[in-house]
Amino acid sequence: MHLPDGESMHEKLEPMTRRKFIKTSGTVAAGTLLASSTSKGRPPNKRRVALVGTGIRGTGMWGRDLVRDYADVVEFVGLCDINPGRLEYAKTYMGVSCPTYTDFGEMVRAGEPEIVIVATVDSTHHEYIIRAMDLGCDVVTEKPMTTDAEKCQAILDAQARTGKDLIVTFNYRYSPHRQQMKAFLMEGRIGRVTSVDFHWYLDVYHGADYFRRWHGKERYGGTLFVHKSTHHFDLLNWWLESEPEEVFAYGDLEYYGHNNEFRHTNCRGCPYQDRCGHYTDITRSERMMSLYVNNEHYDGYLRDGCVWSNEIDIYDKMAAQIRYANGVQVSYSCTTYSPYEGYRIAFNGTQGRLEAWVKERQPWEREPYDEIRVTDNFGESELIQVPHGGGGHGGGDRRLKDRIFRDTMQPDPYRQAAGSRDGAMSILTGVAARESVKTGEPVRIASLTSLKPRIVRP
């Protein structure tokens, strides 16, 4: 099941409010926080962690789950958000006793975290990543790393300036099924890969949820080419062991937003709820009520916003052609109003074809495994079943957190750990696609930041 991402900041937040939130005085020397409690070459006993952004992803995957499963290696020293009501609920829900803050700099100065976890609205990620690194902290950030080329460059500059570590949480890399595809590609099972067909389908429940939240406005999420597709573009970069060179794309808003005869501000109290297939009753969820509805009066954020709002300005259908530096061509698409959820992918190689059809939600009853089909040119076709891993995202969530907090010194044979360059190359593919839709022209990745695509992923 997919969890909504980063719902922790008021979607009408003005820039000055955000600047005030992260503003701080004083200086923390880069590197001193890690040096105070860790020794190079061996894992620490406990990592001092602070969380900024106490929405559903922050309090769940990076909050309560860490407290439950990693208490022997993680200690929370602070929670931060601009919404004091969500902060208090987060503290109770996570089961922590650490202080809470509405000022980011104050949290870092007082708590002296080694690691800051960033789980705020996408368009603000860069502010907390940069400030945390400048204050001497390593950073774990939710995807996407940021939402445009300028913010991406600012993050790259900050990391070069501070030397701090930045991990982007690409949990999809860690699921057993996708790892097995990576293994087949690494061993040359279908020869040299020449092209990829990759098509993602969000159903009318999960897909619609992006349009009732802040994600439906480009200024907050950068469109789904960035917020959602960053997962998919990162998988491609990782599977292909190369970096994107040029993108040409199409996109449009044809289903949600203005494409309906009626609309309301949100689902609660909507006079059209009997006519709307996308009506959702948020009052049925105790957690959503406690986290969002009960704290609306602080910032006005409506978690059950109308999917037909005229303010929605992102694409609900997307298609892109991507050329990689190693010559691989990719055809990609994402549809957000499908009757089912999942994806199809096929790698075409000089010696065969590797493909998968992954079904993620209803109407199917999921099997306890996913399948991969490998077909040799002039030969046989083999169907391989890969059991799901335990936990969220096909087992990827738990394995990712193990890598970050528990198995930091272990080998990484599939190169699953993702840093700032990985985060940049995934979002820049989406940024290029977004710009291509607007201009009608192909966009070269090298024109966006100082990073130049490499034939082999470094």
C-alpha positions as a printed Julia matrix, in Angstrom:
458×3 Matrix{Float64}:
   0.0     0.0     0.0
   1.28    3.46   -0.87
   1.46    6.14    1.76
   1.03    9.81    0.83
   4.29   11.71    0.87
   5.39   14.7     2.9
   2.0    16.06    4.0
   3.29   18.28    6.72
   3.32   21.88    5.54
   0.45   24.26    4.79
   0.0    24.37    1.01
  -0.66   28.14    1.04
   2.55   28.85    2.97
   4.22   32.06    1.83
   7.98   32.14    1.16
   8.65   34.54    4.05
   6.96   32.12    6.46
   9.22   29.29    5.37
  12.31   31.47    5.66
  11.3    32.49    9.16
  10.75   28.83   10.02
  14.29   27.77    9.09
  16.01   30.98   10.17
  18.6    30.51   12.89
  21.51   32.36   14.42
  24.87   30.99   15.4
  27.06   28.47   13.63
  27.69   24.77   14.1
  30.97   23.63   12.6
  30.52   21.09    9.81
  31.34   17.58   10.93
  31.32   18.18   14.68
  27.98   16.51   15.27
  29.05   13.21   13.77
  32.46   13.38   15.36
  30.9    13.75   18.8
  29.37   10.28   18.93
  30.74    8.15   16.1
  34.07    6.68   15.21
  35.15    6.36   11.64
  35.05    2.77   10.39
  32.53    1.38   12.85
  28.79    1.87   13.24
  27.61    4.1    16.12
  25.69    2.81   19.12
  22.83    5.28   18.59
  22.35    7.94   15.97
  20.9    11.25   17.13
  18.06   11.94   14.69
  15.77   14.94   14.16
  12.7    14.98   11.91
  11.34   18.0    10.03
   7.87   17.47    8.56
   5.42   15.54   10.72
   2.89   14.48    8.09
   1.79   10.95    7.44
   5.08    9.85    5.87
   7.22   11.58    8.47
   5.34   10.24   11.48
   4.92    6.76    9.96
   7.83    5.45    7.93
  10.38    7.86    9.44
   8.77    8.18   12.85
   6.81    5.45   14.54
   8.45    2.69   12.48
  11.95    3.87   13.45
  10.98    4.03   17.11
   9.49    0.54   16.96
  12.18   -1.23   14.93
  15.38    0.78   15.42
  15.29    2.04   18.99
  18.6     0.29   19.66
  20.38    2.42   17.04
  18.26    5.58   16.72
  17.39    8.28   19.26
  15.02   11.12   18.34
  16.24   14.47   19.68
  13.67   16.74   18.04
  10.54   17.02   15.88
   9.83   20.13   13.81
   6.84   21.45   11.86
   5.07   24.78   11.41
   1.82   23.23   12.64
   1.94   22.89   16.47
  -1.12   20.65   16.54
   0.43   18.09   14.21
   3.62   18.26   16.25
   1.86   17.29   19.45
  -0.02   14.48   17.75
   3.2    13.28   16.11
   4.95   13.06   19.46
   2.18   10.9    20.88
   1.73    8.77   17.77
   5.46    8.08   17.45
   5.87    7.38   21.16
   8.79    9.74   21.76
   9.62   12.16   24.56
  11.89   14.51   22.62
  11.19   18.27   22.4
   9.11   19.71   19.56
   9.9    22.89   17.65
   8.34   25.27   15.16
  11.77   26.77   14.45
  14.16   24.54   12.53
  17.38   26.26   13.57
  16.4    26.14   17.22
  15.83   22.38   16.94
  19.24   21.76   15.42
  21.05   23.99   17.92
  19.3    22.46   20.92
  19.14   18.82   19.86
  22.5    18.57   18.07
  21.31   15.81   15.72
  23.75   13.86   13.61
  21.07   13.18   11.01
  18.15   15.33    9.92
  15.29   13.54    8.15
  13.45   15.82    5.71
   9.81   14.9     5.02
   8.2    18.26    4.24
   6.44   19.51    1.12
   8.65   18.76   -1.9
   9.25   22.39   -2.85
  10.78   23.09    0.59
  13.14   20.09    0.72
  16.11   22.15   -0.47
  15.72   24.67    2.36
  16.06   22.09    5.11
  18.64   19.96    3.31
  20.92   22.97    2.79
  20.38   24.43    6.25
  20.97   21.07    7.93
  24.22   20.51    6.06
  25.4    24.05    6.81
  24.72   23.34   10.49
  26.87   20.21   10.41
  24.27   17.48    9.93
  24.04   14.62    7.49
  20.66   14.43    5.77
  18.15   11.74    4.83
  15.54   13.21    2.5
  12.3    11.89    1.13
  12.05   11.76   -2.64
  12.02   13.83   -4.75
  15.22   15.51   -3.62
  13.76   18.81   -4.82
  11.51   20.2    -7.56
  13.53   22.29  -10.02
  17.0    22.75  -11.46
  17.9    25.86   -9.45
  17.11   24.21   -6.13
  18.95   21.08   -7.24
  22.08   23.12   -8.01
  21.85   24.83   -4.63
  21.82   21.42   -2.9
  24.81   20.21   -4.92
  26.7    23.4    -4.06
  25.87   23.03   -0.36
  27.11   19.46   -0.26
  30.34   20.43   -2.01
  30.76   23.28    0.46
  30.06   21.25    3.62
  31.15   17.72    2.76
  28.07   16.31    4.49
  26.31   13.12    3.43
  22.93   13.18    1.7
  20.8    10.06    1.27
  17.72   10.07   -0.98
  15.22    7.43    0.1
  14.62    5.45   -3.08
  12.9     2.49   -1.43
  11.81    1.0    -4.78
  15.4    -0.11   -5.41
  15.24   -2.4    -2.4
  12.21   -4.58   -3.17
  13.23   -8.21   -3.96
  11.44   -8.21   -7.31
  13.2    -5.12   -8.65
  16.49   -6.32   -7.19
  16.13   -9.59   -9.11
  15.57   -7.68  -12.35
  18.73   -5.73  -11.55
  20.63   -8.98  -10.99
  19.53  -10.38  -14.38
  20.6    -7.19  -16.12
  23.95   -7.1   -14.32
  24.76  -10.64  -15.41
  23.85   -9.88  -19.02
  20.92  -12.29  -19.11
  19.44  -10.61  -22.22
  22.7    -9.25  -23.63
  23.18   -5.51  -24.05
  20.01   -3.56  -23.3
  18.96   -1.35  -26.23
  15.52   -0.04  -25.26
  12.94   -0.07  -22.47
   9.13    0.16  -22.42
   7.93    1.41  -19.01
   4.28    2.22  -18.3
   2.87    3.06  -14.87
  -0.82    3.02  -13.94
  -2.26    4.76  -10.89
  -5.81    3.68  -10.14
  -8.8     5.96   -9.57
  -8.29    5.74   -5.78
  -4.55    6.17   -5.29
  -4.19    8.37   -8.37
  -6.99   10.66   -7.26
  -5.36   11.13   -3.87
  -2.54   13.16   -5.45
  -5.11   15.62   -6.77
  -6.88   16.2    -3.45
  -3.62   17.08   -1.7
  -0.97   19.78   -2.18
   0.63   17.56   -4.84
  -1.99   18.8    -7.33
  -0.31   22.21   -7.54
   2.9    22.47   -9.53
   4.4    25.04   -7.16
   4.47   22.47   -4.34
   5.25   19.14   -6.02
   6.73   20.08   -9.37
   4.04   17.99  -11.15
   3.9    14.19  -10.97
   6.73   14.1   -13.53
   8.84   15.06  -10.51
   6.97   13.91   -7.39
   5.85   10.46   -8.54
   7.95    9.71  -11.61
  11.18   10.42   -9.71
  10.77    6.85   -8.37
  10.46    5.47  -11.88
  13.26    7.52  -13.41
  15.57    6.51  -10.57
  14.77    2.85  -11.19
  15.65    3.3   -14.86
  18.95    5.02  -14.03
  19.76    2.25  -11.55
  18.71   -0.66  -13.75
  20.5     0.71  -16.82
  23.64    1.87  -14.94
  23.67    5.02  -17.03
  22.35    8.57  -16.88
  19.68   10.33  -18.97
  20.93   12.65  -21.7
  17.85   14.08  -23.41
  14.09   14.08  -22.78
  11.08   14.88  -24.95
   7.64   14.71  -23.36
   3.92   15.28  -23.6
   1.51   15.94  -20.73
  -1.99   17.22  -20.17
  -4.76   17.62  -17.58
  -7.75   15.81  -19.07
  -9.56   14.11  -16.21
  -9.13   15.9   -12.84
  -9.27   19.61  -12.02
 -11.47   21.73  -14.3
 -12.67   18.64  -16.22
 -15.95   18.26  -14.33
 -19.27   20.06  -14.11
 -19.32   20.34  -10.31
 -16.79   20.92   -7.52
 -16.53   21.85   -3.85
 -13.73   22.89   -1.51
 -13.38   19.44    0.07
 -15.26   16.17    0.57
 -16.64   16.89    4.03
 -19.93   18.66    3.57
 -19.81   18.36   -0.21
 -23.32   18.66   -1.71
 -22.25   16.43   -4.63
 -20.93   13.46   -2.65
 -23.66   11.12   -3.91
 -22.71   11.94   -7.51
 -18.93   11.86   -7.16
 -17.05    8.59   -7.53
 -14.02   10.21   -5.88
 -15.82   11.17   -2.68
 -13.84   10.02    0.35
 -14.88   10.11    4.0
 -11.82   11.18    5.94
 -13.78   10.97    9.21
 -13.54    7.16    9.01
  -9.8     7.32    9.71
  -8.87    8.14   13.29
  -5.28    8.87   12.31
  -6.18   11.22    9.46
  -8.62   13.06   11.68
  -6.06   13.41   14.48
  -3.21   14.4    12.19
  -4.94   16.7     9.72
  -8.6    17.58   10.34
  -8.16   18.4    14.03
  -5.31   20.77   13.15
  -6.77   22.58   10.14
  -7.33   25.7    12.2
  -3.57   26.22   12.48
  -2.82   26.43    8.76
  -5.98   25.78    6.75
  -4.66   22.67    4.98
  -7.57   20.47    3.81
  -6.42   16.87    3.46
  -9.66   15.87    1.69
  -9.55   18.58   -0.95
 -11.69   18.4    -4.09
 -10.13   16.54   -7.02
 -12.09   18.85   -9.34
 -10.57   22.06   -7.96
  -9.82   24.72  -10.53
  -6.5    25.32   -8.75
  -5.15   21.95   -9.92
  -2.52   22.64  -12.58
  -0.49   19.43  -12.94
  -0.73   16.76  -15.63
  -2.83   13.66  -15.11
  -1.47   11.89  -18.19
   2.22   11.92  -19.08
   4.49   10.38  -21.68
   8.21   10.82  -22.27
  10.95    9.63  -24.59
  14.3     9.44  -22.81
  17.67    8.93  -24.46
  20.46    7.69  -22.21
  24.13    8.49  -22.48
  24.84    4.81  -23.24
  22.42    4.86  -26.18
  19.43    3.13  -24.53
  16.05    4.55  -25.57
  13.13    4.56  -23.1
   9.41    4.98  -23.74
   7.73    6.01  -20.48
   4.16    6.86  -19.53
   2.11    7.44  -16.4
  -1.7     7.43  -16.21
  -3.42    8.61  -13.02
  -7.03    7.42  -13.51
  -6.72    3.75  -14.38
  -9.18    1.1   -13.14
  -6.21   -0.84  -11.74
  -2.8    -0.08  -10.25
   0.56   -1.4   -11.28
   3.11   -1.21  -14.05
   4.46   -2.97  -17.1
   8.13   -2.92  -17.96
  10.13   -4.61  -20.68
  13.86   -4.49  -21.34
  14.79   -5.29  -24.93
  18.29   -6.66  -25.35
  20.53   -8.02  -28.08
  19.97  -11.56  -26.8
  16.41  -11.46  -25.5
  13.72   -9.66  -23.52
  13.11   -9.27  -19.77
   9.61   -8.18  -18.77
   7.27   -7.87  -15.8
   3.63   -6.97  -15.18
   3.3    -5.95  -11.54
  -0.2    -5.67  -10.05
  -0.18   -3.54   -6.92
  -3.81   -3.02   -5.88
  -7.41   -4.05   -6.56
  -9.23   -5.5    -8.43
  -6.74   -8.38   -8.24
  -6.04  -10.44   -5.16
  -2.28  -10.25   -5.04
  -0.26  -13.41   -5.12
   2.52  -13.75   -2.53
   5.03  -13.2    -5.33
   5.75  -11.08   -8.4
   6.87  -12.54  -11.7
   9.62  -11.88  -14.22
   9.6   -13.37  -17.71
  12.87  -13.82  -19.57
  12.69  -14.83  -23.22
  15.81  -15.69  -25.23
  16.13  -14.8   -28.9
  15.76  -18.06  -30.85
  15.19  -19.84  -27.55
  12.98  -20.53  -24.54
  10.83  -18.35  -22.31
  11.21  -18.69  -18.54
   8.83  -17.39  -15.85
  10.48  -16.61  -12.5
   8.48  -16.01   -9.3
  10.01  -13.67   -6.72
   8.39  -13.7    -3.23
   7.43  -10.35   -1.75
   9.54   -8.96    1.03
   7.9    -8.12    4.33
   6.79   -4.56    4.98
   5.88   -1.6     2.77
   6.68   -1.22   -0.92
   7.29   -4.93   -1.46
   9.84   -5.14    1.34
  11.78   -2.1     0.14
  11.02    0.13    3.14
  12.55   -2.15    5.76
  15.61   -2.99    3.68
  16.23    0.69    2.95
  16.07    1.61    6.63
  18.36   -1.28    7.51
  20.9     0.09    5.04
  20.69    3.62    6.47
  20.61    2.89   10.19
  21.81   -0.65   10.81
  23.87   -2.13    7.96
  25.84    0.96    6.99
  29.14   -0.91    6.68
  27.81   -3.87    4.71
  28.67   -4.43    1.03
  26.3    -2.98   -1.56
  26.59   -5.41   -4.51
  23.56   -4.02   -6.35
  24.54   -0.36   -5.75
  21.19    0.38   -4.12
  22.38    3.2    -1.84
  21.38    6.55   -3.38
  23.09    9.89   -2.88
  22.71   13.41   -4.18
  23.75   12.61   -7.75
  21.12    9.85   -7.92
  18.55   12.24   -6.49
  19.54   14.91   -8.97
  19.47   12.69  -12.05
  16.02   11.36  -11.2
  14.42   14.76  -10.62
  16.22   16.35  -13.58
  14.6    13.78  -15.86
  11.22   14.92  -14.56
  12.18   18.61  -14.71
  13.31   18.14  -18.32
  10.05   16.36  -19.14
   8.02   19.16  -17.56
   9.94   21.81  -19.49
   9.61   19.84  -22.73
   5.82   19.75  -22.34
   5.77   23.53  -21.95
   8.16   24.34  -24.8
   7.43   21.53  -27.23
  11.18   20.97  -27.56
  13.55   18.25  -26.32
  15.55   19.2   -23.23
  19.15   18.17  -22.63
  19.96   17.23  -19.04
  23.37   18.9   -19.24
  21.65   22.28  -19.75
  19.95   22.18  -16.35
  22.75   22.04  -13.75
  26.52   21.59  -13.51
  26.08   17.79  -13.7
  26.95   16.24  -17.02
  25.39   12.84  -17.8
  27.82    9.95  -17.83
  27.68    6.85  -19.97
  28.24    4.73  -16.88
  26.52    5.8   -13.65
  29.28    6.86  -11.24
